[in-house]
CSV table of C-alpha atoms in Angstrom, one decimal:
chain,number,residue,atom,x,y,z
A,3,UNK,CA,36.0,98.3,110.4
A,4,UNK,CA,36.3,95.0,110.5
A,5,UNK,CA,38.3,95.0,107.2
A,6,UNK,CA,40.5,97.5,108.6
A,7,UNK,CA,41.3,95.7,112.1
A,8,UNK,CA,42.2,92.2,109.7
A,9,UNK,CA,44.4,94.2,107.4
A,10,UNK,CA,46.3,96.3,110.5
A,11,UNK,CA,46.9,92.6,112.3
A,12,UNK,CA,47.7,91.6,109.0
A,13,UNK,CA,50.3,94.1,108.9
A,14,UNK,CA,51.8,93.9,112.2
A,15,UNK,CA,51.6,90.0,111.6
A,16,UNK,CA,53.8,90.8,108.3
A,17,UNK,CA,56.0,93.5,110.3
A,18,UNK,CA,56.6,90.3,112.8
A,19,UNK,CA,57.5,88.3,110.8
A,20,UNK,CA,59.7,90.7,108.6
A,21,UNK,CA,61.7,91.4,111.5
A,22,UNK,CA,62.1,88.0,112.6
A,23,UNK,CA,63.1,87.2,109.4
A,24,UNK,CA,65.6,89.9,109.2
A,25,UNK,CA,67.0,89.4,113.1
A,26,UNK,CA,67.1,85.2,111.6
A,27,UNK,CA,69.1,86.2,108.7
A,28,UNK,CA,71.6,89.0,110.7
A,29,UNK,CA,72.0,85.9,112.7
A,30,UNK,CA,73.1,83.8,110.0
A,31,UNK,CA,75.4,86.3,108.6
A,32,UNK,CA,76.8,86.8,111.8
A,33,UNK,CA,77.5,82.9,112.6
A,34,UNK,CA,78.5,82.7,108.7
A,35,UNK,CA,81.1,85.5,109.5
A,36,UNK,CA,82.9,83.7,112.9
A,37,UNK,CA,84.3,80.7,111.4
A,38,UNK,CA,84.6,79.0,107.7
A,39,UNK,CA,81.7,77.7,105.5
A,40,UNK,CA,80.6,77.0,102.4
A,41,UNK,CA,78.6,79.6,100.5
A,42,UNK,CA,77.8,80.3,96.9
A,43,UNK,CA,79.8,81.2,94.0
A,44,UNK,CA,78.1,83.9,93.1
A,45,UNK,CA,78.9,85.5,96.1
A,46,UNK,CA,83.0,85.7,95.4
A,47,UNK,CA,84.4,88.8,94.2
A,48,UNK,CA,86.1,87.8,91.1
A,49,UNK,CA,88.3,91.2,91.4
A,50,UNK,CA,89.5,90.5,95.0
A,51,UNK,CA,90.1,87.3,94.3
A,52,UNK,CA,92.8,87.7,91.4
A,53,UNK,CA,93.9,90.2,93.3
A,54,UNK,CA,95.1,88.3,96.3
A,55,UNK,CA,96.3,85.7,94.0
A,56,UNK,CA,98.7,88.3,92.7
A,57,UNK,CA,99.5,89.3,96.1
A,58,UNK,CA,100.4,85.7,96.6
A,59,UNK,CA,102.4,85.2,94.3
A,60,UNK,CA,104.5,88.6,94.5
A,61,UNK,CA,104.9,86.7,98.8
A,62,UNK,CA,106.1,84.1,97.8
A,63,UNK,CA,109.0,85.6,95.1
A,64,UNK,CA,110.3,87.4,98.4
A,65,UNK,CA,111.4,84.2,99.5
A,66,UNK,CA,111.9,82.1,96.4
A,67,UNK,CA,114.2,84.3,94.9
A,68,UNK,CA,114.6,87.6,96.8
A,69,UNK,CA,115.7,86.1,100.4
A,70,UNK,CA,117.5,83.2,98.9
A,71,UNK,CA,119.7,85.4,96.7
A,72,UNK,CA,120.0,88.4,99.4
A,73,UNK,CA,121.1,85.9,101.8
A,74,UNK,CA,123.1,84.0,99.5
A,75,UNK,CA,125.3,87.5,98.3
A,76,UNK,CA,126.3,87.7,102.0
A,77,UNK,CA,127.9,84.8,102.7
A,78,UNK,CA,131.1,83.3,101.6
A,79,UNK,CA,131.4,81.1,98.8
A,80,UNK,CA,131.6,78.2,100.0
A,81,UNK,CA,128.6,78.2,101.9
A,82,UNK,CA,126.1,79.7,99.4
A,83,UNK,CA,124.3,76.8,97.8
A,84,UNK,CA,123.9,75.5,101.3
A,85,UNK,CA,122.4,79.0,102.5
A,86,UNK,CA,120.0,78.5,99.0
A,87,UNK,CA,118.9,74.8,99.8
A,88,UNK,CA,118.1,75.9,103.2
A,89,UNK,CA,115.7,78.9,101.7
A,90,UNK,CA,114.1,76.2,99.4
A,91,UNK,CA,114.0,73.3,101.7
A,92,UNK,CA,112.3,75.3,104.3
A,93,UNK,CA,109.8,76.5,101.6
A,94,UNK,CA,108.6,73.4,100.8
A,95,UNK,CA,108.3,72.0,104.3
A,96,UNK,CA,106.4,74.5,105.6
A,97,UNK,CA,104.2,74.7,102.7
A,98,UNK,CA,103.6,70.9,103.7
A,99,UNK,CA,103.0,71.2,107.3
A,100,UNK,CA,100.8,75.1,106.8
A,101,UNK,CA,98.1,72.6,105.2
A,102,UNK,CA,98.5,69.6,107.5
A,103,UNK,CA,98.1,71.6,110.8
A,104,UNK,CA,99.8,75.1,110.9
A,105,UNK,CA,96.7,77.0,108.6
A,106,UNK,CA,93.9,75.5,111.3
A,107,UNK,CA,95.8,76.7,114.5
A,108,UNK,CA,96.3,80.0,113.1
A,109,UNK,CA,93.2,81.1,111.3
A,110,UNK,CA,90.6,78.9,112.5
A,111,UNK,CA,88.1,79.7,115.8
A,112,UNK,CA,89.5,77.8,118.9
A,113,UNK,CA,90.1,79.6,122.2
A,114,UNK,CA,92.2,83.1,122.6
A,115,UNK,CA,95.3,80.9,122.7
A,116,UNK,CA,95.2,78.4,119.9
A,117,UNK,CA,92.7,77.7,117.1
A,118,UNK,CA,90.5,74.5,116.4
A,119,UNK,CA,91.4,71.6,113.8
A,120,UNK,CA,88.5,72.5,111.3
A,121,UNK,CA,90.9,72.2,109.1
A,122,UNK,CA,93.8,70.1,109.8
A,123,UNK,CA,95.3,67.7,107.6
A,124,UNK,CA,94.4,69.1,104.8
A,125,UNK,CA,90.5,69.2,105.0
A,126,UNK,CA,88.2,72.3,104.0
A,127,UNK,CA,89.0,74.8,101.2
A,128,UNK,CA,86.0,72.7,99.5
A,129,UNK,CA,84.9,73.3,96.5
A,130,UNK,CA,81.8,72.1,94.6
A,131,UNK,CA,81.1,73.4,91.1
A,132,UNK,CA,77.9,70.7,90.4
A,133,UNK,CA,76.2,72.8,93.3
A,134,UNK,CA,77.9,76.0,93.1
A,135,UNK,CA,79.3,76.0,96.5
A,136,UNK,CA,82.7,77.3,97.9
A,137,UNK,CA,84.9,77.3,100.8
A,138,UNK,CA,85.6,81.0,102.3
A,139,UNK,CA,87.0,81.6,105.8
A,140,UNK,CA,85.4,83.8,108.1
A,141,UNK,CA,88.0,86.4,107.7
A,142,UNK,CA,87.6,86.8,104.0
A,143,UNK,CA,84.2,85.9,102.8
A,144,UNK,CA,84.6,87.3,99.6
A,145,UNK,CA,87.9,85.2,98.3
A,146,UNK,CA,87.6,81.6,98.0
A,147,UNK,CA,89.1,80.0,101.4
A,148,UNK,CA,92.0,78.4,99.2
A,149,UNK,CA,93.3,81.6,98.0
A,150,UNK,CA,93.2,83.2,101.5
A,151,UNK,CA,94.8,80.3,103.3
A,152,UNK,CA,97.7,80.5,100.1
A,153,UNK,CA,97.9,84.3,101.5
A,154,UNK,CA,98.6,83.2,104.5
A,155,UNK,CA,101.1,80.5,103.8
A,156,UNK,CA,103.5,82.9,102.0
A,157,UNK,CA,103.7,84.9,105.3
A,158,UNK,CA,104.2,81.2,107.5
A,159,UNK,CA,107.1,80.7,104.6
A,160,UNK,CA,109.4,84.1,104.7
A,161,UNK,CA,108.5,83.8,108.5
A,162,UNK,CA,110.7,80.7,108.6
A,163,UNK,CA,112.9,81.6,105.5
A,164,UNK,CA,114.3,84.7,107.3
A,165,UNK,CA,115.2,82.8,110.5
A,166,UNK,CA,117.7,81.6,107.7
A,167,UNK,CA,120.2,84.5,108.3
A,168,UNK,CA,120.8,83.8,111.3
A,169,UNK,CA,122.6,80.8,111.6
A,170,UNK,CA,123.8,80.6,108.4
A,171,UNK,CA,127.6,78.5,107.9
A,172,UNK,CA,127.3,76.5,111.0
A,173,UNK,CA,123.8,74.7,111.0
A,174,UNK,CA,123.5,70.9,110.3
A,175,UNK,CA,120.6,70.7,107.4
A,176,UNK,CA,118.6,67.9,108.5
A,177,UNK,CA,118.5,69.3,112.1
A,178,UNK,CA,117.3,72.3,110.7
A,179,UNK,CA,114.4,71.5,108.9
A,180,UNK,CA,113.4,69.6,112.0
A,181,UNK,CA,114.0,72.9,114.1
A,182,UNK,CA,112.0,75.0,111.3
A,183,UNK,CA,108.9,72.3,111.1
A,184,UNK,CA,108.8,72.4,114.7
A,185,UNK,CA,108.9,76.3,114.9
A,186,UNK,CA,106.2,77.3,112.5
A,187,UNK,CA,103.5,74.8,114.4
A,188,UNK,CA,104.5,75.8,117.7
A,189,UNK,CA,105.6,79.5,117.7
A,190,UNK,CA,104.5,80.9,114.3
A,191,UNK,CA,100.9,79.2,114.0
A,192,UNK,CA,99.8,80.3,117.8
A,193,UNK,CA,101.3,83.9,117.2
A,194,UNK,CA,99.7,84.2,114.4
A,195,UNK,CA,96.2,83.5,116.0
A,196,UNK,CA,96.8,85.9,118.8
A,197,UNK,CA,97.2,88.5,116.6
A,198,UNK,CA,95.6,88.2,113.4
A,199,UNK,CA,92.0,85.9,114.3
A,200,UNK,CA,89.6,87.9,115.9
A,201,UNK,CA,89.2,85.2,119.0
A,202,UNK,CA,93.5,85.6,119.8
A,203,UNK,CA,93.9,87.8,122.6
A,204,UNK,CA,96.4,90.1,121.4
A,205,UNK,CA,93.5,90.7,118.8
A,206,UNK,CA,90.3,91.1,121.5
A,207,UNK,CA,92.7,93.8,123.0
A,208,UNK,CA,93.0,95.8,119.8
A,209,UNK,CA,96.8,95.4,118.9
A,210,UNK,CA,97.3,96.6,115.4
A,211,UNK,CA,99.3,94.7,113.2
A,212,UNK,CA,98.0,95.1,109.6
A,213,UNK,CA,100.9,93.2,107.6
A,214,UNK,CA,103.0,90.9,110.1
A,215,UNK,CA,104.9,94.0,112.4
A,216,UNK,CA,105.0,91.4,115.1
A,217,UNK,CA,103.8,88.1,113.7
A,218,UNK,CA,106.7,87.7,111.4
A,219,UNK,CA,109.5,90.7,111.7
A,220,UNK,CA,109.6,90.6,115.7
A,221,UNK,CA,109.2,86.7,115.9
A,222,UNK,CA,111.0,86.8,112.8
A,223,UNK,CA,114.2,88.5,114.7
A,224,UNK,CA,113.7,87.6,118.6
A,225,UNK,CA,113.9,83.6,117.1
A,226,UNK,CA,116.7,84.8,115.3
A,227,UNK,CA,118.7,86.0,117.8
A,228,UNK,CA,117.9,83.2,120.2
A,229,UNK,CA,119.2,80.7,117.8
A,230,UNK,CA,122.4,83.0,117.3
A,231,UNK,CA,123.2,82.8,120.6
A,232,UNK,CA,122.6,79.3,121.1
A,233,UNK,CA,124.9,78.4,118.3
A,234,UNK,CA,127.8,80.2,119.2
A,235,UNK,CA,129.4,82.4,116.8
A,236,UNK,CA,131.0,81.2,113.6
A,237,UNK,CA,135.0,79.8,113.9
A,238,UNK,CA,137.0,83.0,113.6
A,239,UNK,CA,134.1,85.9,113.7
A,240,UNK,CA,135.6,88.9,114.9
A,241,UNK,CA,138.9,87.6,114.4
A,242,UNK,CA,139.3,87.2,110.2
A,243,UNK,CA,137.2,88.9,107.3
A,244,UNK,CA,134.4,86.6,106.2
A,245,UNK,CA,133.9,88.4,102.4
A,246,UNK,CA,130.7,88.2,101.2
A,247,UNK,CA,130.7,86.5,98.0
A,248,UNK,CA,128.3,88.7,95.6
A,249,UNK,CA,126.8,91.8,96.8
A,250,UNK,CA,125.5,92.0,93.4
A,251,UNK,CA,123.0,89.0,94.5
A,252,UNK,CA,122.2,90.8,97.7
A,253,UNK,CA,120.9,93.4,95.0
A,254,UNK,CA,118.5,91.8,93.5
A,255,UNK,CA,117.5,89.6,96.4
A,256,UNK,CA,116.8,93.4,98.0
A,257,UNK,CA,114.9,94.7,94.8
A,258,UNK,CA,112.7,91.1,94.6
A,259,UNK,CA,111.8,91.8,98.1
A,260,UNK,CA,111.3,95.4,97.5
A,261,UNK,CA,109.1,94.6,94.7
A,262,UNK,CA,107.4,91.4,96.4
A,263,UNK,CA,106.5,93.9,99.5
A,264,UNK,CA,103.8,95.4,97.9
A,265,UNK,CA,101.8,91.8,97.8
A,266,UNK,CA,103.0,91.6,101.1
A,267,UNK,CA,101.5,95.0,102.4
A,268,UNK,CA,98.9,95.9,99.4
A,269,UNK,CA,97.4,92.5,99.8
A,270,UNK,CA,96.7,92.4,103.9
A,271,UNK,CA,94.0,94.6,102.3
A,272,UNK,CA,92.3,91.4,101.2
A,273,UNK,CA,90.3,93.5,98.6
A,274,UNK,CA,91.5,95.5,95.4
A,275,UNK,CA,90.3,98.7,97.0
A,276,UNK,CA,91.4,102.1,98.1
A,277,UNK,CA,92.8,101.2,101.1
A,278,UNK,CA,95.1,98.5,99.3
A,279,UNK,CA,96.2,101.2,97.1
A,280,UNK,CA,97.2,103.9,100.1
A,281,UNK,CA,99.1,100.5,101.2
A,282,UNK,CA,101.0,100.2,98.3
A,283,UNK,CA,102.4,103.8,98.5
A,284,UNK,CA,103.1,104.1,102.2
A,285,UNK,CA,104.8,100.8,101.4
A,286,UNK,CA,107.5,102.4,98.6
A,287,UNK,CA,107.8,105.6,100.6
A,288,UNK,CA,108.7,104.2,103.8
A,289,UNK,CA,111.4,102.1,101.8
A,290,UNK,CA,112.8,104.8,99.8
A,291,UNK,CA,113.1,106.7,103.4
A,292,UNK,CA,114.7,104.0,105.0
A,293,UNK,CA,117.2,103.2,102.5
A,294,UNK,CA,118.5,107.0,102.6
A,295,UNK,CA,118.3,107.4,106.4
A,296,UNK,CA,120.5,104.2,106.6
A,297,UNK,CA,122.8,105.6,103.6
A,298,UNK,CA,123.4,109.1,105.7
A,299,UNK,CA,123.8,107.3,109.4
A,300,UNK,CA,126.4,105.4,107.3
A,301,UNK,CA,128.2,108.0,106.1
A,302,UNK,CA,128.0,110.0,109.4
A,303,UNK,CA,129.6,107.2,110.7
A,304,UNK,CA,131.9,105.9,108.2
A,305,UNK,CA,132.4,107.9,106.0
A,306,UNK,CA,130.9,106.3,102.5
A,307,UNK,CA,127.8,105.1,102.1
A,308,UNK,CA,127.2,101.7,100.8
A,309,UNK,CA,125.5,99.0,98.8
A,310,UNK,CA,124.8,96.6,101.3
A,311,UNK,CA,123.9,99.8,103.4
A,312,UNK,CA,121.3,100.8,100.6
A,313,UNK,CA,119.5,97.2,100.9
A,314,UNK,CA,119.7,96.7,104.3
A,315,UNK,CA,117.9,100.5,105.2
A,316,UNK,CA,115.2,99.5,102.1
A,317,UNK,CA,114.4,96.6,104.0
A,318,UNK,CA,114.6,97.8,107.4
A,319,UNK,CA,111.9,100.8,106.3
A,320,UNK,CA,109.8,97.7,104.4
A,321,UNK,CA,109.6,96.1,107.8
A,322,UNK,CA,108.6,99.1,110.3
A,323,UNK,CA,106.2,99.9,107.5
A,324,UNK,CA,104.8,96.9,107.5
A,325,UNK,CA,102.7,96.7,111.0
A,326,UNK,CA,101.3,100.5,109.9
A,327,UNK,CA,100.3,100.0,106.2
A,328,UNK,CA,97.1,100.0,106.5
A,329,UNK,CA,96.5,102.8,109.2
A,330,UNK,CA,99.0,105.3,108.1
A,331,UNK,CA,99.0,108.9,105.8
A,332,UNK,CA,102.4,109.3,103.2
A,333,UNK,CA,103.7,111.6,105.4
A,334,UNK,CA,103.2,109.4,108.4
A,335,UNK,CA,104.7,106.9,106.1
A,336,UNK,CA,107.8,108.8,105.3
A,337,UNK,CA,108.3,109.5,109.4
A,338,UNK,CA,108.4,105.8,110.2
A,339,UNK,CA,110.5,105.0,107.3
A,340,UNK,CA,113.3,107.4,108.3
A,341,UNK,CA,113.3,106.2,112.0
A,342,UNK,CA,113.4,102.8,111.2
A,343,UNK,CA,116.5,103.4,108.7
A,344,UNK,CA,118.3,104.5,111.6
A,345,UNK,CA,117.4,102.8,114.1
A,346,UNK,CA,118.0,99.7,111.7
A,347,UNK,CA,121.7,100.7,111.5
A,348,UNK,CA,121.9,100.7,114.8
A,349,UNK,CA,120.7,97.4,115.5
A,350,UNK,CA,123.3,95.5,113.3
A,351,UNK,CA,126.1,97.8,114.6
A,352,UNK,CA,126.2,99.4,117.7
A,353,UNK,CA,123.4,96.9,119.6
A,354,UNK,CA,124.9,94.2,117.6
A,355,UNK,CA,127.9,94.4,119.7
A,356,UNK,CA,126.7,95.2,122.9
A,357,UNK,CA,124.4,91.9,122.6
A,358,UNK,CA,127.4,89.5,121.3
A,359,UNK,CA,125.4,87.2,119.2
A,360,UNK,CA,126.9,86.2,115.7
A,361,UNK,CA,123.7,87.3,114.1
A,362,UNK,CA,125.2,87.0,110.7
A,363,UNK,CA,122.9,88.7,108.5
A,364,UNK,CA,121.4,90.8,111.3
A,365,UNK,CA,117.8,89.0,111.4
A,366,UNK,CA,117.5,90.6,114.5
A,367,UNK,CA,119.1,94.2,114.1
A,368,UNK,CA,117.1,94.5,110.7
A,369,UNK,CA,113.7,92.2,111.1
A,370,UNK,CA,113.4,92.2,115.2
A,371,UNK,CA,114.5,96.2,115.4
A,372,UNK,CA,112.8,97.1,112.5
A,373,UNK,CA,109.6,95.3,114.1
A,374,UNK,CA,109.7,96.9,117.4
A,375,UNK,CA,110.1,100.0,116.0
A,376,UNK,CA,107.1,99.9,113.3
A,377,UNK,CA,105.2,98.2,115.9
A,378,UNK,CA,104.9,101.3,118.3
A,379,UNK,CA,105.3,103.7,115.7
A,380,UNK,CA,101.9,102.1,114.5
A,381,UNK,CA,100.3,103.3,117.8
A,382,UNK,CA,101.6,106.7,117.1
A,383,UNK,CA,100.7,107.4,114.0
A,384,UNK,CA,97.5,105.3,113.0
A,385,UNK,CA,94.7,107.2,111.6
A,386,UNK,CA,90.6,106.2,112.7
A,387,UNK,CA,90.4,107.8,109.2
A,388,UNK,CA,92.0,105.6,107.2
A,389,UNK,CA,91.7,101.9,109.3
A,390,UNK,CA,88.9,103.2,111.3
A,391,UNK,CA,90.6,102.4,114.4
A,392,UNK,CA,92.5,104.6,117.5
A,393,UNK,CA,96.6,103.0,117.5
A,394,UNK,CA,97.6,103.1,121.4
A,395,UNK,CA,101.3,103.0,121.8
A,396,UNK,CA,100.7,100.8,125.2
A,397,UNK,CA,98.7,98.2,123.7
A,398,UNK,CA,101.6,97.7,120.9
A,399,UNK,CA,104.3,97.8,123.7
A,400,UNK,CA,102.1,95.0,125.2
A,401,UNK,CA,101.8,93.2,121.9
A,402,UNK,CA,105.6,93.7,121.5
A,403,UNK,CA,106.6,92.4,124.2
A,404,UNK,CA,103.8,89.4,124.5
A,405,UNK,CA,105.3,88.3,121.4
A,406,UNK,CA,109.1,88.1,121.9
A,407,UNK,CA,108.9,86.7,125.6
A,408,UNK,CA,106.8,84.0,123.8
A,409,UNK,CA,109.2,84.1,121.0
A,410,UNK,CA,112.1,83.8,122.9
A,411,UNK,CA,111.4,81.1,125.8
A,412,UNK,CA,109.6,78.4,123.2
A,413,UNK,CA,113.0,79.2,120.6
A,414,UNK,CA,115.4,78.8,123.3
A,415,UNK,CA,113.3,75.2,124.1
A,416,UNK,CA,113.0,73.6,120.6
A,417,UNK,CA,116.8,74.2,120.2
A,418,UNK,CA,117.6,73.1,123.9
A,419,UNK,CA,115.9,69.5,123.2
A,420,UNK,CA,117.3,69.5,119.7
A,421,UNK,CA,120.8,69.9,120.6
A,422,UNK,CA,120.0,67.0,123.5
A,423,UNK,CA,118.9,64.6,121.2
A,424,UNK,CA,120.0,65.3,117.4
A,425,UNK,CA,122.7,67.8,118.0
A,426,UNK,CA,122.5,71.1,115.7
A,427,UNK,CA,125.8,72.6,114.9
A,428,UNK,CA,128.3,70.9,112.4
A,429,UNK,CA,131.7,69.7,113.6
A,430,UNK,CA,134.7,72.0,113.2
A,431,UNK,CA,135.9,70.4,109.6
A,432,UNK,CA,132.9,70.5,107.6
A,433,UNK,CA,132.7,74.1,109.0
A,434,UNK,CA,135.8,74.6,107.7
A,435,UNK,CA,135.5,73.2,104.5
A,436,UNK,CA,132.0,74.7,103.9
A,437,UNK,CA,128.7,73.3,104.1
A,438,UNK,CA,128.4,73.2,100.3
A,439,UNK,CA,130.7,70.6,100.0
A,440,UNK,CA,130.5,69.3,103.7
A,441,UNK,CA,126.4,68.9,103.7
A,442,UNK,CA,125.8,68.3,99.7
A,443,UNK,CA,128.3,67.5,97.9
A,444,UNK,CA,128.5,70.3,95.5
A,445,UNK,CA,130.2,73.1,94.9
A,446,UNK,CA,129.9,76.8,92.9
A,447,UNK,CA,131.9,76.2,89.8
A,448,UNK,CA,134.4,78.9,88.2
C-alpha cells in the first residue's frame, strides 16, 4: 500500500514536473519566436535557406538589370546613363543604410508604429561556428537572420529603384540620393513594420499583404506621383515627342523582372515548400493575363497593340499579383491578372491625364494602380485554404489607404524641405542638354 501511495505521488510528482517542464519550454519557444536570437545550427533548414538565397538573388536582378534597363529603354538618349546611375546609385545606398538602421525599424519588435534598434548599425546577424550558434529573426527561425534580412533588403532596394521612373530627366543626382536615403528610413522602413512584423498595426488588424501589394507597389506609386507633381513636368511634355531610345532595352528589363518576380513572390514563402510553389504559378499566370488584357484594351483603343503595351500589362499583372500570391487559386490568379491589365492601362492613360502629373514612366499608373487594385482583389479572392486566413476587402481598403495618406504627406515633406535647402530640379540648360552630359560627363557613344 504504502509502495503504491509512494509510486502514485511519484507519478503525479513526475506529471508535475513534466508539465512544468513542457509549459517552461512552450514558453521559451514562444519568447524565442517574438524577436531575434541566437539558436543552434542544427536547427537551420539547409533547403530553405539556399532557397531564399536564390530568391535573393533573382530580387535583386529585378533592379540591377531589369529596372535599370526597362527604365533606361524609355527615355531619350541623352538621359539614359543618368536614368542607369540613378538605378545603381540608389542600390548601393540603400543597401548601406537597410544595415545601418532601415532593417531594425522594419523587422525588429518595437511598438505598432516603429521597431526597436536591436539591430542598428550593423549589429546582430551573429554567427558563431566555435559554438555552433546562429542569428535567426523571429520571423524566420529556420534561415539564418543574414539571409532573411538580405531578403528583405532586395524589396527596400526596387522599393526605392522604382521611385526612379518618376522623375526621370529633370532630377539633380546628388539631391536625389539624399531624397531616396531619407525616404527608405522614414517612409519605407516604418511601412514596412506596419505591415509585414507581427507588432505593426496594419498587421495586428489582419491586412494581407503576402509579397509587398502595399509596402512597395502602392508606396512604390503614391511617392511617385507626389514627386511628379512636385517637380513639374519635363520642358516641352505634351507639347513635342520625347522618343524613347530602345524599346528593345525595355524588353529585356521587362523579361528580367518577369523572371526575377518569381524570387520576389515564390520566396515571401520563406520555405521551399508547396505553398512557394502555388506562388510561383499564380505569379506567371497573373502576368501572362495582364500582358494580354493590356494588349486587347490597347487595341480597343488604338487600334494595334504594342511592345511597350506587352511589358507594361506583364508588369502591371506581376504587381496586383503580388499582394495575393500566397492566398490565391490559378484561376483566382488568372481573374486578378486580367483586371489589373486593364485597369493598368487606364492608369497611365486615361487617369494619367485627368491627374496632370508628368509621371514619366507611369510609377503610379502601373505600380500605385496595380497596387490598389491587387490589394483589394486580395480580400476578394483569398482562400483560408491555401494561407489559412479569411481576406476582407475593408481591412485592405484600410490598409490601402493607411498607406498612401502616409505615403503621400511624409513624400510631399522630404521634397518640400529639400527643395528649401538643397534645391532638386536641374536648371533649364543642363535639362536641355541632358543629364548624361550635364550631371556626368559622359555620353552614349555611336
Amino acid at each position: 500500500m504504502h509502495r503504491c501511495a509512494r509510486a502514485l505521488r511519484t507519478l503525479v510528482a513526475g506529471g508535475w514536473v513534466a508539465v512544468l517542464g513542457a509549459a517552461q519550454t512552450a514558453q521559451a519557444a514562444e519568447q524565442a519566436i517574438t524577436r531575434p536570437s541566437l539558436v543552434a545550427v542544427e536547427s537551420i533548414s539547409a533547403v530553405d535557406t539556399v532557397w531564399l538565397m536564390t530568391a535573393t538573388v533573382l530580387v535583386l536582378l529585378m533592379t540591377l538589370p531589369g529596372i535599370a534597363l526597362f527604365y533606361a529603354g524609355m527615355v531619350r538618349r541623352k538621359n539614359v546613363l543618368n536614368t542607369m546611375a540613378s538605378v545603381v546609385a540608389i542600390a548601393c545606398l540603400v543597401s548601406i543604410l537597410w544595415f545601418a538602421l532601415g532593417y531594425s525599424l522594419a523587422f525588429t519588435p518595437g511598438n505598432a508604429w516603429i521597431g526597436g534598434d536591436s539591430r542598428a548599425w550593423f549589429s546582430g546577424l551573429d554567427f558563431n561556428a566555435a559554438k555552433g550558434l546562429v542569428a535567426v529573426s523571429h520571423l524566420a527561425p529556420h534561415v539564418p537572420e543574414a539571409a532573411y534580412a538580405m531578403f528583405q533588403l532586395a524589396f527596400a532596394v526596387i522599393t526605392a529603384a522604382l521611385l526612379v521612373g518618376a522623375w526621370v530627366e529633370r532630377m539633380r543626382f546628388g539631391a536625389m540620393l539624399i531624397f531616396v536615403g531619407l525616404w527608405s528610413l522614414l517612409v519605407y522602413a516604418p511601412v514596412a513594420h506596419w505591415v509585414w512584423e507581427p507588432g505593426g498595426w496594419l498587421a495586428r488588424m489582419g491586412a494581407l499583404d503576402f509579397a509587398g501589394g502595399t509596402v512597395v507597389h502602392v508606396n512604390a506609386g503614391v511617392a511617385g506621383l507626389v514627386c511628379a507633381w512636385f517637380l513639374r513636368p519635363r520642358r516641352g511634355y505634351g507639347h513635342e515627342p520625347f522618343e524613347p531610345y530602345n524599346l528593345a532595352l525595355t524588353m529585356m528589363g521587362a523579361a528580367l523582372l518577369w523572371m526575377g518576380w518569381f524570387g520576389f513572390n515564390a520566396g515571401s514563402s520563406l520555405a521551399g515548400d508547396s505553398r512557394a510553389a502555388l506562388a510561383l504559378a499564380v505569379t506567371h499566370i497573373a502576368a501572362s493575363a495582364g500582358a494580354l488584357a493590356w494588349s486587347l484594351a490597347e487595341y480597343v483603343v488604338r487600334g494595334k497593340a504594342t511592345l511597350l503595351g506587352l511589358c507594361s500589362g506583364l508588369v502591371g499583372g506581376l504587381v496586383a499579383i503580388t499582394p495575393a500570391a500566397g492566398f490565391v487559386t490559378p484561376l483566382s490568379a488568372l481573374c486578378i491578372g486580367l483586371i489589373a491589365g486593364v485597369a493598368c492601362y487606364w492608369g497611365a492613360t486615361g487617369l494619367k491625364r485627368l491627374l496632370g502629373a508628368d509621371d514619366s514612366l507611369d510609377v503610379f499608373g502601373v505600380h500605385g494602380v496595380g497596387g490598389i487594385v491587387g490589394s483589394l482583389l486580395t480580400g476578394v479572392f483569398a482562400s483560408p485554404q491555401i494561407g489559412g486566413v479569411q481576406g476582407s476587402v475593408l481591412t485592405q481598403a484600410v490598409s490601402v489607404l493607411a498607406v498612401a495618406l502616409f505615403t503621400l504627406v511624409a513624400t510631399a515633406v522630404l521634397l518640400w524641405l529639400l527643395d528649401m535647402l538643397i534645391g532638386l530640379r536641374v536648371d533649364e540648360e543642363s535639362e536641355l542638354q541632358g543629364l548624361d552630359l550635364a550631371l556626368h560627363r559622359e555620353r552614349l557613344s555611336g
